[in-house]
mmCIF file of C-alpha atoms in Angstrom:
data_model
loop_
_atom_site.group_PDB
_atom_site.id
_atom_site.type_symbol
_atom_site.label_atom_id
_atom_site.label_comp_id
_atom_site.label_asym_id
_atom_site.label_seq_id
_atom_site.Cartn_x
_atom_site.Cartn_y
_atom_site.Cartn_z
ATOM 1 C CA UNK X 1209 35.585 20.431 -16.426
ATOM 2 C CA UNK X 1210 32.560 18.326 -16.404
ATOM 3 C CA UNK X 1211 32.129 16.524 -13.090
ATOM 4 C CA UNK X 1212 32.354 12.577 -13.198
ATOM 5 C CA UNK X 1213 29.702 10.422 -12.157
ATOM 6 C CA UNK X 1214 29.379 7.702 -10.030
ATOM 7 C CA UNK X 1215 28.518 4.384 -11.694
ATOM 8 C CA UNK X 1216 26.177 3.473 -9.193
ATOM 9 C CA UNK X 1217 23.429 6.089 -9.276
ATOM 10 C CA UNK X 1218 21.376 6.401 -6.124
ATOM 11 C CA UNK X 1219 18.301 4.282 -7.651
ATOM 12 C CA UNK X 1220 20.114 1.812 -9.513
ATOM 13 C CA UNK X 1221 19.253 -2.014 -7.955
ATOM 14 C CA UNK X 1222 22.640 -2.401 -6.329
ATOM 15 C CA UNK X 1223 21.643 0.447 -4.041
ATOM 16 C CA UNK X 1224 18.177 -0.648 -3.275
ATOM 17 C CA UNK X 1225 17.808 -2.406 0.259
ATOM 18 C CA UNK X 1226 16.274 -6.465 -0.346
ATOM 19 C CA UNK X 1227 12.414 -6.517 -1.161
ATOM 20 C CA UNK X 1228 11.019 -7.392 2.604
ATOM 21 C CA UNK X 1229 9.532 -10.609 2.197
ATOM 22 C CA UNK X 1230 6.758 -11.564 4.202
ATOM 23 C CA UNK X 1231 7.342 -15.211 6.084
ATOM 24 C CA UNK X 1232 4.209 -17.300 6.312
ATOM 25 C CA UNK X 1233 3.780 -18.732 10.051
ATOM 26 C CA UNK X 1234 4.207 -22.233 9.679
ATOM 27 C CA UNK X 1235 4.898 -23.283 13.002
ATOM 28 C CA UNK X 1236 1.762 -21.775 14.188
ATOM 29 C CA UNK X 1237 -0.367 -23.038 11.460
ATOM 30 C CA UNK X 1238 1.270 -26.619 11.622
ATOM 31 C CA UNK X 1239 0.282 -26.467 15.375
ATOM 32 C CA UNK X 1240 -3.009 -25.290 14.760
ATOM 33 C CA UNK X 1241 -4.030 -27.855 12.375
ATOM 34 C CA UNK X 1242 -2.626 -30.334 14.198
ATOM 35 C CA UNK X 1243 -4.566 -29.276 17.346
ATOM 36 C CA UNK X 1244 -8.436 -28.963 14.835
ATOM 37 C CA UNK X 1245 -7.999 -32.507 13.687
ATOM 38 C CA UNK X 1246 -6.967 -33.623 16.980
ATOM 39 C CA UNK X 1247 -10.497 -31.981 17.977
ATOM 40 C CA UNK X 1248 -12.352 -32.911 15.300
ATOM 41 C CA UNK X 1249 -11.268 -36.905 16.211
ATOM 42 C CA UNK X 1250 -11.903 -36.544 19.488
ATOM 43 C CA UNK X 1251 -15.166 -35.197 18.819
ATOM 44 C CA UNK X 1252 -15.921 -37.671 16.282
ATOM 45 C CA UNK X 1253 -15.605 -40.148 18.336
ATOM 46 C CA UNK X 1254 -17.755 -38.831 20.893
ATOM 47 C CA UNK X 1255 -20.794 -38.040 18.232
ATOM 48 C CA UNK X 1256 -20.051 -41.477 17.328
ATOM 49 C CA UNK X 1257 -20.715 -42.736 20.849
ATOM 50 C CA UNK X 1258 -23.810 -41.070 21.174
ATOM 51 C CA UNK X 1259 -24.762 -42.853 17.738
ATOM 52 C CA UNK X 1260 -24.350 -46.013 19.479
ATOM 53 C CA UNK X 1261 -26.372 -45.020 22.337
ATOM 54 C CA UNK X 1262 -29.463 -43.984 20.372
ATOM 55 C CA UNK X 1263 -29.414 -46.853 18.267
ATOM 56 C CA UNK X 1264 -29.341 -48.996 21.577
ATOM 57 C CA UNK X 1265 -31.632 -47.330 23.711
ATOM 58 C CA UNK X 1266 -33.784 -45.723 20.836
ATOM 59 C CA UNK X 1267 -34.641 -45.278 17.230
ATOM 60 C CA UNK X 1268 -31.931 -43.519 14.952
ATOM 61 C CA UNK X 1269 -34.685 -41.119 12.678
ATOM 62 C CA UNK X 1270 -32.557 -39.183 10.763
ATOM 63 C CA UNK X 1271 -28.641 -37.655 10.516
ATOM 64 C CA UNK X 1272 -27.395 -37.272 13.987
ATOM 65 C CA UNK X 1273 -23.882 -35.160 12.161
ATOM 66 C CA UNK X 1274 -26.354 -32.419 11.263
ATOM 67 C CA UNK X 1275 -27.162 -30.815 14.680
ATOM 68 C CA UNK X 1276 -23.567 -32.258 15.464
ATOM 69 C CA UNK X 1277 -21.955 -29.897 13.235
ATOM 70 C CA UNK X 1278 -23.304 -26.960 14.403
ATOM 71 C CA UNK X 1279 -20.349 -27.260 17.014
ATOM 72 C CA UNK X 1280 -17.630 -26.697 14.618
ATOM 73 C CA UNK X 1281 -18.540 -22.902 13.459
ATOM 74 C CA UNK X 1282 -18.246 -22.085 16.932
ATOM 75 C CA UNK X 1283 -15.115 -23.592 17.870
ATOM 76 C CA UNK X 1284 -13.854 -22.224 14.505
ATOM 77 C CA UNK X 1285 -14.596 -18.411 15.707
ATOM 78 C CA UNK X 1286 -13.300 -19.174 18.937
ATOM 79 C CA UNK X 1287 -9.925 -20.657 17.880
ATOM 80 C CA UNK X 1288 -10.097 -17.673 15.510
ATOM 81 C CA UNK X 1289 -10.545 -15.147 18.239
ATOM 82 C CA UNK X 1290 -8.221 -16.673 20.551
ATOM 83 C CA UNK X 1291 -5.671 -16.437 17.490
ATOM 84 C CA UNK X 1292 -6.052 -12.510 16.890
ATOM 85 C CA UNK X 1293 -5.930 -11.823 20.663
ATOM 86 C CA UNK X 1294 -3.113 -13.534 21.193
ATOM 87 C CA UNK X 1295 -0.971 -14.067 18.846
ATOM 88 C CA UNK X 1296 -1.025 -10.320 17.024
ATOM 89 C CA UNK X 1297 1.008 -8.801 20.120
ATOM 90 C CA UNK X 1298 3.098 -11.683 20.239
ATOM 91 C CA UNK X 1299 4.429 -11.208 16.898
ATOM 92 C CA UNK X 1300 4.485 -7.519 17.297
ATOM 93 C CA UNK X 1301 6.432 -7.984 20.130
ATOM 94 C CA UNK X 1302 8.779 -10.261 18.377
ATOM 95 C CA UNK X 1303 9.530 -8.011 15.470
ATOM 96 C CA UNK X 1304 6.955 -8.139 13.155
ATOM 97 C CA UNK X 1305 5.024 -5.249 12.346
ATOM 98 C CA UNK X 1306 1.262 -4.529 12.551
ATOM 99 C CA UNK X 1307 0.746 -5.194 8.917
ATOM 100 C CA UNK X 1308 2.815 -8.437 9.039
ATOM 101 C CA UNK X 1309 1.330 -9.920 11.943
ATOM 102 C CA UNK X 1310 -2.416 -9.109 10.814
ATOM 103 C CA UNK X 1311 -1.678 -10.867 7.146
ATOM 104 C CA UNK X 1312 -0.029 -14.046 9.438
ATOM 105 C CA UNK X 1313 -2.699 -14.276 11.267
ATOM 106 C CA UNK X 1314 -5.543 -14.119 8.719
ATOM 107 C CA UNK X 1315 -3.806 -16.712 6.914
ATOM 108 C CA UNK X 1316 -4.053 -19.285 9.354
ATOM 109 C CA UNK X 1317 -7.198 -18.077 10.365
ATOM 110 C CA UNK X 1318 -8.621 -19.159 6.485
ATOM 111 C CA UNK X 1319 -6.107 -22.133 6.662
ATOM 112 C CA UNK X 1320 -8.221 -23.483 9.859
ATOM 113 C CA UNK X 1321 -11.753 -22.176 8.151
ATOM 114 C CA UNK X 1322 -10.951 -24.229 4.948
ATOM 115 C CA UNK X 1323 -10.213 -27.166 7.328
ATOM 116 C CA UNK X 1324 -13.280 -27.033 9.494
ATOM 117 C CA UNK X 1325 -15.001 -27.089 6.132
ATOM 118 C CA UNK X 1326 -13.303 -30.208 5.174
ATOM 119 C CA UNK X 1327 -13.820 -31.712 8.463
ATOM 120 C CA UNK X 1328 -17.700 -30.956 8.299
ATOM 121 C CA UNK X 1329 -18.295 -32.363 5.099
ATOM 122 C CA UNK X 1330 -15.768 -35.489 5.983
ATOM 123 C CA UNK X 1331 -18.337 -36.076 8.710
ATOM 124 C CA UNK X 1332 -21.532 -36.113 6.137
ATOM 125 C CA UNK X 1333 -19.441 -39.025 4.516
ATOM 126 C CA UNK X 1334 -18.635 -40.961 7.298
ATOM 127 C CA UNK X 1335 -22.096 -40.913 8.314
ATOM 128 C CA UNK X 1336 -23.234 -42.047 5.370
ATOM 129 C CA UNK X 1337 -21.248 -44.702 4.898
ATOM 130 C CA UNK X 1338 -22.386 -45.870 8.662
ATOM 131 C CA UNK X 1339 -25.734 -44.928 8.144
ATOM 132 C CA UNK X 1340 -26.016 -46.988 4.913
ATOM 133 C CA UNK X 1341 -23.965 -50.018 6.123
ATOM 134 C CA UNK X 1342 -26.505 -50.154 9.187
ATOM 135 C CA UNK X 1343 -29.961 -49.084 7.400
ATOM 136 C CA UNK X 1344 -30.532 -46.273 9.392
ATOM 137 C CA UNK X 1345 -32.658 -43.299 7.952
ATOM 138 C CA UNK X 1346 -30.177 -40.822 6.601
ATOM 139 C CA UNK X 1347 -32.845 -37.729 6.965
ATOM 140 C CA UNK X 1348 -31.392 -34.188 7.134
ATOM 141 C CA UNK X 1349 -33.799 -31.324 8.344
ATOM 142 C CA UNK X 1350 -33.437 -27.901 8.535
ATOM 143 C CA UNK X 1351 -32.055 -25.184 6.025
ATOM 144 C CA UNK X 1352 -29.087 -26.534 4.180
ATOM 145 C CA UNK X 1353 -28.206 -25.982 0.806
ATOM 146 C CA UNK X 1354 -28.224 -29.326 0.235
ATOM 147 C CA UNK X 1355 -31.186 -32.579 0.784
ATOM 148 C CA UNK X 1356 -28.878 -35.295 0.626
ATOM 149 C CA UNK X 1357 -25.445 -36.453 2.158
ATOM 150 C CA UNK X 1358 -24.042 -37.630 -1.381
ATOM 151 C CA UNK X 1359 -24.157 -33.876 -2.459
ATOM 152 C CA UNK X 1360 -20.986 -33.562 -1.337
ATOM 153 C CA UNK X 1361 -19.828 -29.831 -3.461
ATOM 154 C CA UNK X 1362 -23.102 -28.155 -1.892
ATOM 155 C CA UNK X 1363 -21.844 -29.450 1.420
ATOM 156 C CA UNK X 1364 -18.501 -28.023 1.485
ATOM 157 C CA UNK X 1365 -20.205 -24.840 -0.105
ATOM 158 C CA UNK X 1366 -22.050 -24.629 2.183
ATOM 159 C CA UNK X 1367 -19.556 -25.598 4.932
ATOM 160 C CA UNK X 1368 -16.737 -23.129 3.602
ATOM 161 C CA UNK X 1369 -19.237 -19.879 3.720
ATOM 162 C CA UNK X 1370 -20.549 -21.156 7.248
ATOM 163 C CA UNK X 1371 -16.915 -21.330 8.883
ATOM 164 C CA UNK X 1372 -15.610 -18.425 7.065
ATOM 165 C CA UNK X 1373 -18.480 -16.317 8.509
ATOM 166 C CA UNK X 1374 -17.743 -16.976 12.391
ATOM 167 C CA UNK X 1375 -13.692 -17.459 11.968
ATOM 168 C CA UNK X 1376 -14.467 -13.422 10.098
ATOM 169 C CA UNK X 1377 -16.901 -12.759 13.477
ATOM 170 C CA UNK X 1378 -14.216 -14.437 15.975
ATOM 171 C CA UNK X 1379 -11.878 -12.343 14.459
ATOM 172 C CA UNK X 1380 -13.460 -9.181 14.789
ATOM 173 C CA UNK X 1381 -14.241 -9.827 18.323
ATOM 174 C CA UNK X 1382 -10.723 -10.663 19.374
ATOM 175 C CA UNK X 1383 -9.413 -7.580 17.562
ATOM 176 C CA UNK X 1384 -11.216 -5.423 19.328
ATOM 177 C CA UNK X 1385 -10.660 -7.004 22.772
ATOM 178 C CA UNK X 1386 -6.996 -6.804 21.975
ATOM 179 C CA UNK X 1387 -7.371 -2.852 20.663
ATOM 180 C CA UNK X 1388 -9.793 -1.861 23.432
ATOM 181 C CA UNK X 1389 -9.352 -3.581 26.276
ATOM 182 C CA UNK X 1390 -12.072 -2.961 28.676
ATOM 183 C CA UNK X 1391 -14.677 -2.087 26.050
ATOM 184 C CA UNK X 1392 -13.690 -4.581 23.652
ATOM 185 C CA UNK X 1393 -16.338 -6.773 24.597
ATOM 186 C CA UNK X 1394 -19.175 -4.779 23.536
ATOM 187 C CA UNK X 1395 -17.948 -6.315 20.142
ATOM 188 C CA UNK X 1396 -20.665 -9.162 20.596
ATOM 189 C CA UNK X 1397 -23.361 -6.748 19.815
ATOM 190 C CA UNK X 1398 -22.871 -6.205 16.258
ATOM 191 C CA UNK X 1399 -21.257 -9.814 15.998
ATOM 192 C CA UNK X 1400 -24.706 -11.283 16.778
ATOM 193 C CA UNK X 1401 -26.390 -9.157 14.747
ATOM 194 C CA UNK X 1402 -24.246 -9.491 11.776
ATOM 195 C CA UNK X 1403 -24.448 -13.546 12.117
ATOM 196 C CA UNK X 1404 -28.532 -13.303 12.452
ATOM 197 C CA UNK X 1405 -28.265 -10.841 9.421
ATOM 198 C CA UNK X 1406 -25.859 -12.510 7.183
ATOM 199 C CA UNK X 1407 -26.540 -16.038 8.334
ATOM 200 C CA UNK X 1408 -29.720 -16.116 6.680
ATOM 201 C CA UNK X 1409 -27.794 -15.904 2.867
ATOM 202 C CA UNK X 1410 -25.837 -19.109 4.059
ATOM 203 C CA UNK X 1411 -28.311 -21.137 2.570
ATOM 204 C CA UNK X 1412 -28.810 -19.467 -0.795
ATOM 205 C CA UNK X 1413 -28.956 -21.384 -4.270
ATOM 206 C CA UNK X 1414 -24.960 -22.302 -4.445
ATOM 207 C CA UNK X 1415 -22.468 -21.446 -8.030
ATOM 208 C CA UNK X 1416 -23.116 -24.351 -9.516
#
C-alpha cells in the first residue's frame, strides 16, 4: 500500500508565506521635500536681498549664486546626517528591520540630493534671467565644470555629483554617531579627508 500524498507539497506557492515587500517612506520624504524647498525659498530670498544691497550700495561684478551655493552641499549632508541618526532607530524601533530602515533612509537621502541639485541649478537660471534683465555682469569664477550660466546639463552635473558627495559624507557621519556613540564623532576625520580627496574630481570633463 503506497502512501497518498498531499496535494499541497511543502514548496508549492500556496504554502509559501507573501514576498515581504519593502514600503517606501513617503511621509518622511513628502516632509522632507517639503521642508528643502521651504529652505531653499527662504534662502532665495535672502541671497536675493543681498543682490539688492550690492547693487545699491556697490557694483554687482560677477554671479553672486556661485559662492551662494556653496551653502546647499552643506545643508544637504547635514539634513542627511540628521536623517540616518535619527530616523534609522526610529524605524527599527517601529518594526522595521536594519536592512529596511537603511534602504528607507538612503532613498530619501538621494530623493533630497537630486533636489538640492535641482534647486542649485534653478538658482543659476533665476540669476540669469535677473542678471540679464538688469545688465549686470554674469561672471562665474572658480572651478566649475561649466563657464557659463546657460550650460544648464554641466550645471546639474555638476550639482548632482557635488550633493551626492556630502549627503554620502553626512551619512557616514551620522551612522557612525548612531553605531558608536561616544566615538562616533571621530567620523569627521576621514569625512574631511575624503571631501578634500574626492572633491577635487568634482570638476572633471562631464559625459557629454
Amino acid at each position: 500500500m503506497t502512501a497518498t500524498t498531499s496535494p499541497i507539497r511543502g514548496d508549492h506557492p500556496a504554502t509559501r508565506p507573501p514576498a515581504r515587500r519593502w514600503p517606501f517612506p513617503w511621509v518622511i520624504a513628502e516632509g522632507q521635500v517639503v521642508m528643502a524647498l521651504l529652505a531653499a525659498l527662504g534662502y532665495g530670498l535672502a541671497v536675493a536681498c543681498v543682490v539688492v544691497g550690492i547693487a545699491r550700495r556697490g557694483t554687482i561684478t560677477g554671479s553672486i549664486w556661485e559662492p551662494a551655493a556653496n551653502a546647499v552641499p552643506w545643508y544637504a549632508g547635514f539634513i542627511a546626517g540628521c536623517l540616518v541618526f535619527q530616523m534609522v532607530p526610529m524605524l527599527i524601533a517601529n518594526g522595521f528591520t536594519r536592512r529596511d530602515a537603511a534602504r528607507s533612509v538612503s532613498a530619501v537621502v538621494a530623493l533630497l540630493s537630486v533636489v538640492a541639485a535641482l534647486v542649485t541649478t534653478l538658482g543659476y537660471l533665476i540669476e540669469y534671467v535677473a542678471f540679464r534683465w538688469q545688465g549686470w555682469p554674469l561672471a562665474i569664477g572658480g572651478d566649475h565644470l561649466f563657464t557659463r550660466h546657460t550650460q544648464i546639463g554641466a550645471i546639474l552635473w555638476e550639482s548632482l555629483l557635488t550633493m551626492a558627495l556630502w549627503s554620502a559624507i553626512g551619512s557616514f557621519i551620522g551612522a557612525a554617531l548612531y553605531r558608536w556613540e561616544h566615538a562616533g564623532w571621530l567620523a569627521f576625520v576621514p569625512a574631511g579627508l575624503i571631501l578634500s580627496a574626492v572633491g577635487i574630481f568634482i570638476t572633471a570633463r562631464p559625459p557629454f
